[in-house]
C-alpha cells in the first residue's frame, strides 16, 4: 500500500525532478516574450503565442512535441509542409497596398538595396564556420520578413527555426530603435531636410491588377525556387486589387491570417526547448540577425544617398532606410525622422513606396537565393 | 567548392540577381503605367 502511495506521489513530482536549469531559463525567456507582447505591444500577435509555446515546451514530460503530441501535429502539418508561412503570405498580399511603389517604380531599387544585409551576413556566417544551408538561413534574417525566414528555415535548417524566427520578429519590432541612429550617422542635416515632391495619383486600376500577375510570371521565370513565396503574396494582392473576391481577400487578411498566426506562433515557441535553444549558436544567430538588419539599413540609406546626388537633391536619402520588408513600420520611422529635421517634409508616401519595394525585394532576394543554391547544386 | 567561392558567388549572383530582377520589375511597371494610364473618374 505504501509503495503504491509512493509511486503515485512520484508521478506528481516527476515533472519537477526532470526540470533542468535550461528549461527554467527558457520559461523566463517565454515570460519576457509575453511581457514584450502584452505590456510593450511589440508584435503581440506573434510574441504572445510564441512566448506561451516556449513556456509549454519547457514543461518536462508533457510530450507536446513528441509523436502524437498536439504541438507536433500542428508543427508537422504547417511547418514541415511550409504551409503556414505561405498562407500568411496570402494574407500579407491581401493587406498590402503596392500603390506607392507603383507610383514611383524606381523605389523597387531601394527595395533591392535593402537586401544587402542578407548576403553579407551569409558571408559572415560562413566565416564563422556555419554549414552552407545554416548560413543561408541565418542570412535570410536580413530579409526582415518573418514568413520568408520561416519558409527558408523550415525547408533547409529546421533546427534553426526557433532562433531565426525569434531574431526576425524581435528585430522587426525593434526597427524604430535600430534604424534612426544609422540614418543620422550616414546622412547630413541638409540631406535629411530634403523635401520630396508629392505625386498625384497616377496608377490605373488595370495596372494594379496586372502587377501581381506580371510579377508572378516574370519573377517565377527568373527564380522558380521561390515561386511559392512570390505567388502566394501576389495571389493575395490580386484578390484585393481585382475587387471581385472581397470575401476571399477579407478571409485571407483576417480569418486565415489570424488562425495561421496563432498556430505558427505556437510552433515557433515549440522549437524553443531549453536543451536545444540554450546554446552558444543561438546567441551568435541573434547577433548575426542584428547585424543583417543594420546592414540592410546601411545599404538602403547609402543607395538613397546615391539617388540624392544622381537626382540633384530631389530624393531624400532617408527613404532608403524603408527599403526593408518591415512594412509599414519602417516607412513610419522614415516619416518621423524626416519631420524632425523639416516640418514641411512629408516622406510617408515615398517611404511607403520603398517599403512596399522592400516587401517584394525580400521575397525576390529569397527566391533568387534559393534558385542560385539550386543552380549550384547545394539544395 | 570551398566556402569563400560559395559565399562570393551567393553575394555576386544572389545580390546581383535581386537587383536586376527588381530593375526589370521597375521597368515593366513603368511601361504598364504608360500603356494603361490613370484616368480620373474611370479608375476611382
mmCIF file of C-alpha atoms in Angstrom:
data_model
loop_
_atom_site.group_PDB
_atom_site.id
_atom_site.type_symbol
_atom_site.label_atom_id
_atom_site.label_comp_id
_atom_site.label_asym_id
_atom_site.label_seq_id
_atom_site.Cartn_x
_atom_site.Cartn_y
_atom_site.Cartn_z
ATOM 1 C CA UNK A 1 0.000 0.000 0.000
ATOM 2 C CA UNK A 2 2.722 2.472 0.985
ATOM 3 C CA UNK A 3 4.630 1.560 -2.179
ATOM 4 C CA UNK A 4 1.588 2.436 -4.282
ATOM 5 C CA UNK A 5 1.331 5.730 -2.417
ATOM 6 C CA UNK A 6 4.975 6.482 -3.095
ATOM 7 C CA UNK A 7 4.658 5.577 -6.780
ATOM 8 C CA UNK A 8 1.626 7.819 -7.065
ATOM 9 C CA UNK A 9 3.464 10.670 -5.431
ATOM 10 C CA UNK A 10 6.473 10.083 -7.697
ATOM 11 C CA UNK A 11 4.141 10.592 -10.648
ATOM 12 C CA UNK A 12 3.213 14.006 -9.277
ATOM 13 C CA UNK A 13 6.793 15.071 -8.681
ATOM 14 C CA UNK A 14 8.374 13.614 -11.818
ATOM 15 C CA UNK A 15 7.910 16.905 -13.690
ATOM 16 C CA UNK A 16 9.878 18.792 -11.048
ATOM 17 C CA UNK A 17 12.524 16.084 -10.936
ATOM 18 C CA UNK A 18 13.054 16.303 -14.716
ATOM 19 C CA UNK A 19 13.287 20.088 -14.688
ATOM 20 C CA UNK A 20 16.694 21.351 -15.852
ATOM 21 C CA UNK A 21 18.123 24.854 -15.491
ATOM 22 C CA UNK A 22 17.772 25.355 -19.251
ATOM 23 C CA UNK A 23 14.000 24.688 -19.016
ATOM 24 C CA UNK A 24 13.661 27.317 -16.305
ATOM 25 C CA UNK A 25 15.749 29.808 -18.288
ATOM 26 C CA UNK A 26 13.574 29.267 -21.365
ATOM 27 C CA UNK A 27 10.397 29.688 -19.308
ATOM 28 C CA UNK A 28 11.778 33.046 -18.194
ATOM 29 C CA UNK A 29 12.528 33.923 -21.833
ATOM 30 C CA UNK A 30 8.971 32.876 -22.736
ATOM 31 C CA UNK A 31 7.761 35.160 -19.960
ATOM 32 C CA UNK A 32 9.848 38.026 -21.356
ATOM 33 C CA UNK A 33 8.341 37.481 -24.818
ATOM 34 C CA UNK A 34 4.861 37.573 -23.260
ATOM 35 C CA UNK A 35 5.785 40.748 -21.400
ATOM 36 C CA UNK A 36 7.059 42.402 -24.591
ATOM 37 C CA UNK A 37 3.911 41.401 -26.457
ATOM 38 C CA UNK A 38 1.364 42.257 -23.774
ATOM 39 C CA UNK A 39 2.912 45.194 -21.957
ATOM 40 C CA UNK A 40 5.113 46.779 -24.643
ATOM 41 C CA UNK A 41 2.876 45.971 -27.615
ATOM 42 C CA UNK A 42 5.837 44.570 -29.605
ATOM 43 C CA UNK A 43 4.392 42.300 -32.321
ATOM 44 C CA UNK A 44 1.828 40.919 -29.803
ATOM 45 C CA UNK A 45 0.086 38.755 -32.397
ATOM 46 C CA UNK A 46 3.232 36.677 -32.630
ATOM 47 C CA UNK A 47 5.047 37.178 -29.369
ATOM 48 C CA UNK A 48 2.082 36.069 -27.242
ATOM 49 C CA UNK A 49 1.676 32.627 -28.889
ATOM 50 C CA UNK A 50 5.478 32.264 -29.250
ATOM 51 C CA UNK A 51 6.038 33.111 -25.587
ATOM 52 C CA UNK A 52 3.289 30.773 -24.451
ATOM 53 C CA UNK A 53 4.512 27.999 -26.762
ATOM 54 C CA UNK A 54 8.002 28.492 -25.338
ATOM 55 C CA UNK A 55 6.724 28.044 -21.780
ATOM 56 C CA UNK A 56 4.664 24.980 -22.767
ATOM 57 C CA UNK A 57 7.517 23.148 -24.455
ATOM 58 C CA UNK A 58 9.780 23.612 -21.444
ATOM 59 C CA UNK A 59 7.462 21.820 -19.061
ATOM 60 C CA UNK A 60 9.154 18.407 -18.874
ATOM 61 C CA UNK A 61 7.441 15.080 -19.621
ATOM 62 C CA UNK A 62 4.338 16.638 -21.213
ATOM 63 C CA UNK A 63 5.487 15.304 -24.588
ATOM 64 C CA UNK A 64 3.873 18.079 -26.599
ATOM 65 C CA UNK A 65 6.448 17.791 -29.373
ATOM 66 C CA UNK A 66 6.699 14.020 -29.263
ATOM 67 C CA UNK A 67 4.853 11.817 -31.727
ATOM 68 C CA UNK A 68 1.106 12.461 -31.396
ATOM 69 C CA UNK A 69 1.738 15.484 -29.156
ATOM 70 C CA UNK A 70 -0.609 18.300 -30.159
ATOM 71 C CA UNK A 71 2.176 20.755 -30.972
ATOM 72 C CA UNK A 72 3.972 18.109 -33.029
ATOM 73 C CA UNK A 73 0.818 17.534 -35.069
ATOM 74 C CA UNK A 74 0.475 21.265 -35.791
ATOM 75 C CA UNK A 75 4.213 21.556 -36.499
ATOM 76 C CA UNK A 76 4.214 18.652 -38.936
ATOM 77 C CA UNK A 77 1.101 19.911 -40.671
ATOM 78 C CA UNK A 78 2.149 23.520 -41.107
ATOM 79 C CA UNK A 79 5.886 23.977 -40.708
ATOM 80 C CA UNK A 80 7.313 20.800 -42.197
ATOM 81 C CA UNK A 81 4.992 21.242 -45.169
ATOM 82 C CA UNK A 82 5.882 25.010 -45.372
ATOM 83 C CA UNK A 83 2.151 25.695 -45.492
ATOM 84 C CA UNK A 84 1.910 28.238 -42.647
ATOM 85 C CA UNK A 85 4.333 30.855 -43.988
ATOM 86 C CA UNK A 86 2.732 30.586 -47.416
ATOM 87 C CA UNK A 87 -0.778 31.062 -46.031
ATOM 88 C CA UNK A 88 0.477 34.067 -44.068
ATOM 89 C CA UNK A 89 1.822 35.456 -47.335
ATOM 90 C CA UNK A 90 -1.608 35.270 -48.959
ATOM 91 C CA UNK A 91 -2.862 37.410 -46.070
ATOM 92 C CA UNK A 92 0.047 39.858 -46.351
ATOM 93 C CA UNK A 93 -0.611 40.224 -50.074
ATOM 94 C CA UNK A 94 -4.268 40.959 -49.372
ATOM 95 C CA UNK A 95 -3.294 43.547 -46.733
ATOM 96 C CA UNK A 96 -0.571 45.333 -48.701
ATOM 97 C CA UNK A 97 -1.231 48.294 -50.946
ATOM 98 C CA UNK A 98 1.507 48.271 -53.567
ATOM 99 C CA UNK A 99 0.167 51.563 -54.948
ATOM 100 C CA UNK A 100 3.029 53.693 -53.558
ATOM 101 C CA UNK A 101 5.713 51.565 -55.239
ATOM 102 C CA UNK A 102 3.756 51.612 -58.493
ATOM 103 C CA UNK A 103 3.500 55.413 -58.300
ATOM 104 C CA UNK A 104 7.322 55.557 -58.287
ATOM 105 C CA UNK A 105 8.637 52.289 -59.756
ATOM 106 C CA UNK A 106 12.244 53.380 -59.111
ATOM 107 C CA UNK A 107 11.569 52.648 -55.433
ATOM 108 C CA UNK A 108 11.799 48.936 -56.323
ATOM 109 C CA UNK A 109 15.551 49.577 -56.424
ATOM 110 C CA UNK A 110 15.522 50.868 -52.849
ATOM 111 C CA UNK A 111 13.836 47.571 -52.021
ATOM 112 C CA UNK A 112 16.767 45.788 -53.642
ATOM 113 C CA UNK A 113 19.418 47.826 -51.798
ATOM 114 C CA UNK A 114 17.703 46.932 -48.532
ATOM 115 C CA UNK A 115 18.569 43.255 -49.064
ATOM 116 C CA UNK A 116 22.373 43.589 -48.980
ATOM 117 C CA UNK A 117 22.368 42.544 -45.335
ATOM 118 C CA UNK A 118 21.157 39.062 -46.310
ATOM 119 C CA UNK A 119 24.143 38.285 -48.476
ATOM 120 C CA UNK A 120 26.785 39.986 -46.341
ATOM 121 C CA UNK A 121 25.527 38.216 -43.226
ATOM 122 C CA UNK A 122 25.665 34.939 -45.124
ATOM 123 C CA UNK A 123 29.359 35.647 -45.738
ATOM 124 C CA UNK A 124 29.925 36.395 -42.043
ATOM 125 C CA UNK A 125 28.099 33.191 -41.060
ATOM 126 C CA UNK A 126 30.322 31.227 -43.450
ATOM 127 C CA UNK A 127 33.384 32.878 -41.905
ATOM 128 C CA UNK A 128 32.130 31.626 -38.534
ATOM 129 C CA UNK A 129 32.083 28.081 -39.986
ATOM 130 C CA UNK A 130 28.337 27.586 -40.164
ATOM 131 C CA UNK A 131 27.388 24.933 -42.755
ATOM 132 C CA UNK A 132 26.135 26.338 -46.090
ATOM 133 C CA UNK A 133 22.421 25.826 -45.517
ATOM 134 C CA UNK A 134 22.621 27.174 -41.972
ATOM 135 C CA UNK A 135 24.498 30.253 -43.215
ATOM 136 C CA UNK A 136 21.818 30.845 -45.847
ATOM 137 C CA UNK A 137 19.096 30.545 -43.218
ATOM 138 C CA UNK A 138 20.892 32.961 -40.889
ATOM 139 C CA UNK A 139 21.469 35.433 -43.718
ATOM 140 C CA UNK A 140 17.792 35.408 -44.591
ATOM 141 C CA UNK A 141 17.011 37.078 -41.228
ATOM 142 C CA UNK A 142 18.149 40.172 -43.144
ATOM 143 C CA UNK A 143 15.010 39.847 -45.269
ATOM 144 C CA UNK A 144 13.336 41.319 -42.181
ATOM 145 C CA UNK A 145 10.331 39.282 -43.131
ATOM 146 C CA UNK A 146 9.026 36.632 -40.724
ATOM 147 C CA UNK A 147 7.274 34.287 -43.167
ATOM 148 C CA UNK A 148 10.243 34.296 -45.585
ATOM 149 C CA UNK A 149 12.590 33.419 -42.731
ATOM 150 C CA UNK A 150 10.305 30.630 -41.530
ATOM 151 C CA UNK A 151 9.858 29.290 -45.064
ATOM 152 C CA UNK A 152 13.600 29.055 -45.692
ATOM 153 C CA UNK A 153 14.355 27.683 -42.207
ATOM 154 C CA UNK A 154 11.634 25.050 -42.377
ATOM 155 C CA UNK A 155 12.901 23.946 -45.760
ATOM 156 C CA UNK A 156 16.663 23.903 -45.169
ATOM 157 C CA UNK A 157 17.557 24.245 -41.487
ATOM 158 C CA UNK A 158 14.697 23.190 -39.235
ATOM 159 C CA UNK A 159 16.987 23.035 -36.198
ATOM 160 C CA UNK A 160 17.455 26.814 -36.517
ATOM 161 C CA UNK A 161 13.768 27.632 -36.834
ATOM 162 C CA UNK A 162 13.402 28.855 -33.252
ATOM 163 C CA UNK A 163 16.366 31.246 -33.068
ATOM 164 C CA UNK A 164 15.988 32.674 -36.593
ATOM 165 C CA UNK A 165 12.251 33.272 -36.175
ATOM 166 C CA UNK A 166 12.678 34.909 -32.793
ATOM 167 C CA UNK A 167 15.503 37.057 -34.202
ATOM 168 C CA UNK A 168 13.460 38.098 -37.255
ATOM 169 C CA UNK A 169 10.348 39.079 -35.327
ATOM 170 C CA UNK A 170 12.206 40.697 -32.429
ATOM 171 C CA UNK A 171 14.328 42.881 -34.673
ATOM 172 C CA UNK A 172 11.317 43.814 -36.807
ATOM 173 C CA UNK A 173 9.712 45.112 -33.636
ATOM 174 C CA UNK A 174 12.930 46.982 -32.848
ATOM 175 C CA UNK A 175 13.094 48.793 -36.210
ATOM 176 C CA UNK A 176 12.084 52.143 -34.623
ATOM 177 C CA UNK A 177 15.031 51.809 -32.250
ATOM 178 C CA UNK A 178 17.608 50.344 -34.635
ATOM 179 C CA UNK A 179 17.161 52.475 -37.739
ATOM 180 C CA UNK A 180 17.238 56.160 -36.656
ATOM 181 C CA UNK A 181 20.842 56.190 -35.339
ATOM 182 C CA UNK A 182 22.077 54.590 -38.576
ATOM 183 C CA UNK A 183 20.048 57.060 -40.663
ATOM 184 C CA UNK A 184 21.530 60.012 -38.764
ATOM 185 C CA UNK A 185 25.047 58.630 -38.914
ATOM 186 C CA UNK A 186 25.052 58.243 -42.701
ATOM 187 C CA UNK A 187 23.314 61.456 -43.766
ATOM 188 C CA UNK A 188 23.999 65.159 -43.389
ATOM 189 C CA UNK A 189 21.459 67.580 -41.913
ATOM 190 C CA UNK A 190 20.979 69.140 -45.345
ATOM 191 C CA UNK A 191 20.181 65.743 -46.893
ATOM 192 C CA UNK A 192 17.718 64.891 -44.137
ATOM 193 C CA UNK A 193 15.889 68.172 -44.676
ATOM 194 C CA UNK A 194 15.203 67.439 -48.365
ATOM 195 C CA UNK A 195 11.548 67.922 -49.286
ATOM 196 C CA UNK A 196 10.262 65.462 -51.882
ATOM 197 C CA UNK A 197 7.516 66.359 -54.323
ATOM 198 C CA UNK A 198 4.214 64.642 -53.723
ATOM 199 C CA UNK A 199 2.844 62.948 -56.801
ATOM 200 C CA UNK A 200 -0.722 62.930 -57.967
ATOM 201 C CA UNK A 201 -2.405 59.557 -58.238
ATOM 202 C CA UNK A 202 -1.063 58.018 -61.435
ATOM 203 C CA UNK A 203 -1.727 54.291 -61.263
ATOM 204 C CA UNK A 204 -4.734 52.883 -63.094
ATOM 205 C CA UNK A 205 -6.805 50.014 -61.749
ATOM 206 C CA UNK A 206 -5.770 47.749 -64.601
ATOM 207 C CA UNK A 207 -2.078 48.368 -63.811
ATOM 208 C CA UNK A 208 -2.720 47.417 -60.190
ATOM 209 C CA UNK A 209 -4.444 44.214 -61.331
ATOM 210 C CA UNK A 210 -1.717 43.357 -63.833
ATOM 211 C CA UNK A 211 1.042 43.982 -61.261
ATOM 212 C CA UNK A 212 0.657 40.716 -59.275
ATOM 213 C CA UNK A 213 0.179 38.634 -62.418
ATOM 214 C CA UNK A 214 3.192 40.059 -64.263
ATOM 215 C CA UNK A 215 5.443 39.933 -61.189
ATOM 216 C CA UNK A 216 4.495 36.296 -60.541
ATOM 217 C CA UNK A 217 5.221 35.219 -64.106
ATOM 218 C CA UNK A 218 8.453 37.204 -64.567
ATOM 219 C CA UNK A 219 9.730 36.581 -61.019
ATOM 220 C CA UNK A 220 8.783 32.901 -61.263
ATOM 221 C CA UNK A 221 10.683 32.508 -64.526
ATOM 222 C CA UNK A 222 13.789 34.188 -63.083
ATOM 223 C CA UNK A 223 13.737 32.398 -59.726
ATOM 224 C CA UNK A 224 11.430 29.372 -59.866
ATOM 225 C CA UNK A 225 12.588 28.024 -56.496
ATOM 226 C CA UNK A 226 10.987 30.996 -54.767
ATOM 227 C CA UNK A 227 7.731 30.869 -56.693
ATOM 228 C CA UNK A 228 5.651 29.638 -53.722
ATOM 229 C CA UNK A 229 6.657 32.767 -51.760
ATOM 230 C CA UNK A 230 6.105 35.155 -54.648
ATOM 231 C CA UNK A 231 2.922 33.517 -55.909
ATOM 232 C CA UNK A 232 1.142 33.488 -52.563
ATOM 233 C CA UNK A 233 1.808 37.146 -51.767
ATOM 234 C CA UNK A 234 0.775 38.124 -55.287
ATOM 235 C CA UNK A 235 -2.359 35.959 -55.154
ATOM 236 C CA UNK A 236 -3.430 37.822 -52.022
ATOM 237 C CA UNK A 237 -2.764 41.134 -53.732
ATOM 238 C CA UNK A 238 -4.621 40.099 -56.886
ATOM 239 C CA UNK A 239 -7.676 39.197 -54.794
ATOM 240 C CA UNK A 240 -7.503 42.621 -53.125
ATOM 241 C CA UNK A 241 -6.984 44.651 -56.297
ATOM 242 C CA UNK A 242 -9.429 42.769 -58.505
ATOM 243 C CA UNK A 243 -12.217 43.846 -56.164
ATOM 244 C CA UNK A 244 -14.420 40.927 -57.231
ATOM 245 C CA UNK A 245 -13.491 38.460 -54.488
ATOM 246 C CA UNK A 246 -13.600 40.734 -51.495
ATOM 247 C CA UNK A 247 -14.893 37.871 -49.326
ATOM 248 C CA UNK A 248 -11.776 35.826 -50.117
ATOM 249 C CA UNK A 249 -9.481 38.823 -49.680
ATOM 250 C CA UNK A 250 -11.037 39.626 -46.301
ATOM 251 C CA UNK A 251 -10.838 35.974 -45.237
ATOM 252 C CA UNK A 252 -7.158 35.877 -46.245
ATOM 253 C CA UNK A 253 -6.240 39.026 -44.335
ATOM 254 C CA UNK A 254 -8.382 38.260 -41.299
ATOM 255 C CA UNK A 255 -9.565 34.745 -40.506
ATOM 256 C CA UNK A 256 -6.879 32.767 -42.344
ATOM 257 C CA UNK A 257 -4.015 35.061 -41.309
ATOM 258 C CA UNK A 258 -5.228 35.100 -37.686
ATOM 259 C CA UNK A 259 -5.626 31.333 -37.343
ATOM 260 C CA UNK A 260 -2.305 30.635 -39.054
ATOM 261 C CA UNK A 261 -0.521 33.300 -36.997
ATOM 262 C CA UNK A 262 -1.725 31.612 -33.811
ATOM 263 C CA UNK A 263 -0.612 28.157 -34.936
ATOM 264 C CA UNK A 264 2.650 29.473 -36.382
ATOM 265 C CA UNK A 265 3.486 31.327 -33.174
ATOM 266 C CA UNK A 266 2.826 28.231 -31.064
ATOM 267 C CA UNK A 267 5.012 26.141 -33.375
ATOM 268 C CA UNK A 268 7.898 28.621 -33.187
ATOM 269 C CA UNK A 269 7.587 28.623 -29.412
ATOM 270 C CA UNK A 270 7.565 24.833 -29.514
ATOM 271 C CA UNK A 271 11.028 24.836 -31.113
ATOM 272 C CA UNK A 272 12.448 26.729 -28.146
ATOM 273 C CA UNK A 273 13.110 23.790 -25.868
ATOM 274 C CA UNK A 274 15.779 24.643 -23.292
ATOM 275 C CA UNK A 275 18.378 21.955 -24.037
ATOM 276 C CA UNK A 276 18.155 22.757 -27.773
ATOM 277 C CA UNK A 277 17.871 26.552 -27.573
ATOM 278 C CA UNK A 278 20.325 27.374 -24.781
ATOM 279 C CA UNK A 279 23.471 27.075 -26.869
ATOM 280 C CA UNK A 280 26.228 29.392 -27.988
ATOM 281 C CA UNK A 281 24.945 29.061 -31.568
ATOM 282 C CA UNK A 282 21.648 30.732 -30.626
ATOM 283 C CA UNK A 283 23.446 33.751 -29.252
ATOM 284 C CA UNK A 284 25.598 34.006 -32.394
ATOM 285 C CA UNK A 285 22.474 33.793 -34.573
ATOM 286 C CA UNK A 286 20.773 36.564 -32.592
ATOM 287 C CA UNK A 287 23.856 38.789 -33.040
ATOM 288 C CA UNK A 288 24.106 37.965 -36.757
ATOM 289 C CA UNK A 289 20.408 38.769 -37.201
ATOM 290 C CA UNK A 290 21.003 42.175 -35.686
ATOM 291 C CA UNK A 291 23.988 42.703 -37.982
ATOM 292 C CA UNK A 292 21.883 41.702 -41.006
ATOM 293 C CA UNK A 293 19.134 44.210 -40.308
ATOM 294 C CA UNK A 294 21.603 47.005 -39.552
ATOM 295 C CA UNK A 295 23.454 46.273 -42.815
ATOM 296 C CA UNK A 296 20.148 46.403 -44.717
ATOM 297 C CA UNK A 297 19.547 49.875 -43.323
ATOM 298 C CA UNK A 298 23.104 50.998 -44.048
ATOM 299 C CA UNK A 299 22.944 49.974 -47.711
ATOM 300 C CA UNK A 300 19.392 51.276 -48.113
ATOM 301 C CA UNK A 301 20.414 54.717 -46.856
ATOM 302 C CA UNK A 302 23.615 54.689 -48.931
ATOM 303 C CA UNK A 303 21.560 53.906 -52.032
ATOM 304 C CA UNK A 304 19.198 56.718 -51.054
ATOM 305 C CA UNK A 305 22.243 58.990 -50.858
ATOM 306 C CA UNK A 306 23.331 57.896 -54.314
ATOM 307 C CA UNK A 307 19.855 58.778 -55.613
ATOM 308 C CA UNK A 308 20.072 62.142 -53.819
ATOM 309 C CA UNK A 309 23.226 63.026 -55.762
ATOM 310 C CA UNK A 310 22.053 61.482 -59.049
ATOM 311 C CA UNK A 311 18.808 63.483 -58.992
ATOM 312 C CA UNK A 312 20.440 66.720 -57.906
ATOM 313 C CA UNK A 313 18.973 66.601 -54.401
ATOM 314 C CA UNK A 314 15.399 65.622 -55.261
ATOM 315 C CA UNK A 315 15.377 62.369 -53.278
ATOM 316 C CA UNK A 316 15.651 62.398 -49.500
ATOM 317 C CA UNK A 317 18.172 59.645 -48.662
ATOM 318 C CA UNK A 318 16.241 58.740 -45.517
ATOM 319 C CA UNK A 319 13.663 56.887 -47.625
ATOM 320 C CA UNK A 320 16.371 54.326 -48.404
ATOM 321 C CA UNK A 321 16.030 53.041 -44.843
ATOM 322 C CA UNK A 322 12.488 51.955 -45.701
ATOM 323 C CA UNK A 323 13.758 49.565 -48.372
ATOM 324 C CA UNK A 324 13.426 46.687 -45.927
ATOM 325 C CA UNK A 325 10.425 44.472 -45.511
ATOM 326 C CA UNK A 326 9.202 45.693 -42.089
ATOM 327 C CA UNK A 327 6.000 47.085 -43.580
ATOM 328 C CA UNK A 328 4.757 49.721 -42.793
ATOM 329 C CA UNK A 329 6.771 50.299 -39.609
ATOM 330 C CA UNK A 330 9.932 51.289 -41.415
ATOM 331 C CA UNK A 331 8.096 53.864 -43.581
ATOM 332 C CA UNK A 332 6.660 55.435 -40.429
ATOM 333 C CA UNK A 333 10.133 55.643 -38.897
ATOM 334 C CA UNK A 334 11.363 57.491 -42.004
ATOM 335 C CA UNK A 335 8.430 59.906 -41.913
ATOM 336 C CA UNK A 336 9.028 60.629 -38.228
ATOM 337 C CA UNK A 337 12.755 61.128 -38.730
ATOM 338 C CA UNK A 338 12.232 63.415 -41.740
ATOM 339 C CA UNK A 339 9.745 65.550 -39.817
ATOM 340 C CA UNK A 340 12.263 66.007 -37.026
ATOM 341 C CA UNK A 341 14.532 67.941 -39.376
ATOM 342 C CA UNK A 342 11.996 69.654 -41.594
ATOM 343 C CA UNK A 343 8.368 70.148 -40.610
ATOM 344 C CA UNK A 344 7.482 70.683 -44.289
ATOM 345 C CA UNK A 345 8.879 67.307 -45.295
ATOM 346 C CA UNK A 346 6.270 64.592 -45.861
ATOM 347 C CA UNK A 347 8.136 61.443 -46.750
ATOM 348 C CA UNK A 348 5.484 58.878 -45.847
ATOM 349 C CA UNK A 349 4.197 58.051 -49.341
ATOM 350 C CA UNK A 350 7.718 57.860 -50.811
ATOM 351 C CA UNK A 351 8.864 55.754 -47.876
ATOM 352 C CA UNK A 352 5.807 53.510 -48.290
ATOM 353 C CA UNK A 353 6.904 53.001 -51.893
ATOM 354 C CA UNK A 354 10.372 51.954 -50.775
ATOM 355 C CA UNK A 355 8.825 49.791 -48.052
ATOM 356 C CA UNK A 356 6.482 48.014 -50.492
ATOM 357 C CA UNK A 357 9.509 47.633 -52.773
ATOM 358 C CA UNK A 358 11.329 46.109 -49.806
ATOM 359 C CA UNK A 359 8.474 43.661 -49.334
ATOM 360 C CA UNK A 360 8.822 42.464 -52.929
ATOM 361 C CA UNK A 361 12.622 42.775 -52.667
ATOM 362 C CA UNK A 362 12.890 40.482 -49.658
ATOM 363 C CA UNK A 363 10.749 37.816 -51.292
ATOM 364 C CA UNK A 364 12.713 38.134 -54.532
ATOM 365 C CA UNK A 365 16.057 38.018 -52.690
ATOM 366 C CA UNK A 366 14.997 34.759 -51.023
ATOM 367 C CA UNK A 367 13.701 33.415 -54.332
ATOM 368 C CA UNK A 368 16.916 34.341 -56.168
ATOM 369 C CA UNK A 369 18.995 32.909 -53.342
ATOM 370 C CA UNK A 370 17.173 29.557 -53.455
ATOM 371 C CA UNK A 371 17.421 29.393 -57.237
ATOM 372 C CA UNK A 372 21.165 30.171 -57.144
ATOM 373 C CA UNK A 373 21.593 27.459 -54.486
ATOM 374 C CA UNK A 374 19.702 25.030 -56.690
ATOM 375 C CA UNK A 375 21.834 26.043 -59.661
ATOM 376 C CA UNK A 376 24.994 25.398 -57.629
ATOM 377 C CA UNK A 377 23.659 22.014 -56.531
ATOM 378 C CA UNK A 378 23.659 22.929 -52.824
ATOM 379 C CA UNK A 379 19.943 22.116 -52.448
ATOM 380 C CA UNK B 1 33.538 24.128 -53.661
ATOM 381 C CA UNK B 2 35.172 25.997 -50.775
ATOM 382 C CA UNK B 3 33.165 28.285 -48.537
ATOM 383 C CA UNK B 4 34.570 31.514 -49.977
ATOM 384 C CA UNK B 5 33.737 30.529 -53.549
ATOM 385 C CA UNK B 6 30.263 29.668 -52.318
ATOM 386 C CA UNK B 7 29.853 32.878 -50.311
ATOM 387 C CA UNK B 8 31.152 35.210 -53.011
ATOM 388 C CA UNK B 9 29.027 33.503 -55.666
ATOM 389 C CA UNK B 10 25.982 33.992 -53.458
ATOM 390 C CA UNK B 11 26.908 37.636 -52.893
ATOM 391 C CA UNK B 12 27.573 38.490 -56.521
ATOM 392 C CA UNK B 13 24.988 36.322 -58.288
ATOM 393 C CA UNK B 14 22.406 36.471 -55.495
ATOM 394 C CA UNK B 15 22.536 40.192 -54.804
ATOM 395 C CA UNK B 16 23.158 40.980 -58.469
ATOM 396 C CA UNK B 17 20.217 38.786 -59.458
ATOM 397 C CA UNK B 18 17.986 40.519 -56.917
ATOM 398 C CA UNK B 19 18.936 43.980 -58.181
ATOM 399 C CA UNK B 20 18.499 43.030 -61.837
ATOM 400 C CA UNK B 21 15.144 41.364 -61.133
ATOM 401 C CA UNK B 22 13.812 44.400 -59.282
ATOM 402 C CA UNK B 23 15.146 46.646 -62.035
ATOM 403 C CA UNK B 24 13.179 44.558 -64.538
ATOM 404 C CA UNK B 25 10.073 44.869 -62.326
ATOM 405 C CA UNK B 26 10.604 48.610 -62.194
ATOM 406 C CA UNK B 27 10.868 48.867 -65.992
ATOM 407 C CA UNK B 28 7.855 46.637 -66.577
ATOM 408 C CA UNK B 29 5.698 48.611 -64.171
ATOM 409 C CA UNK B 30 6.810 51.921 -65.715
ATOM 410 C CA UNK B 31 5.862 50.537 -69.140
ATOM 411 C CA UNK B 32 2.489 49.271 -67.863
ATOM 412 C CA UNK B 33 1.749 52.700 -66.403
ATOM 413 C CA UNK B 34 2.368 54.224 -69.823
ATOM 414 C CA UNK B 35 0.269 51.626 -71.655
ATOM 415 C CA UNK B 36 -2.603 51.887 -69.163
ATOM 416 C CA UNK B 37 -2.500 55.472 -67.901
ATOM 417 C CA UNK B 38 -4.603 56.610 -64.979
ATOM 418 C CA UNK B 39 -7.813 58.382 -65.926
ATOM 419 C CA UNK B 40 -9.572 60.300 -63.186
ATOM 420 C CA UNK B 41 -13.143 59.123 -62.773
ATOM 421 C CA UNK B 42 -12.621 55.881 -64.687
ATOM 422 C CA UNK B 43 -10.102 54.446 -62.230
ATOM 423 C CA UNK B 44 -11.573 55.790 -58.987
#
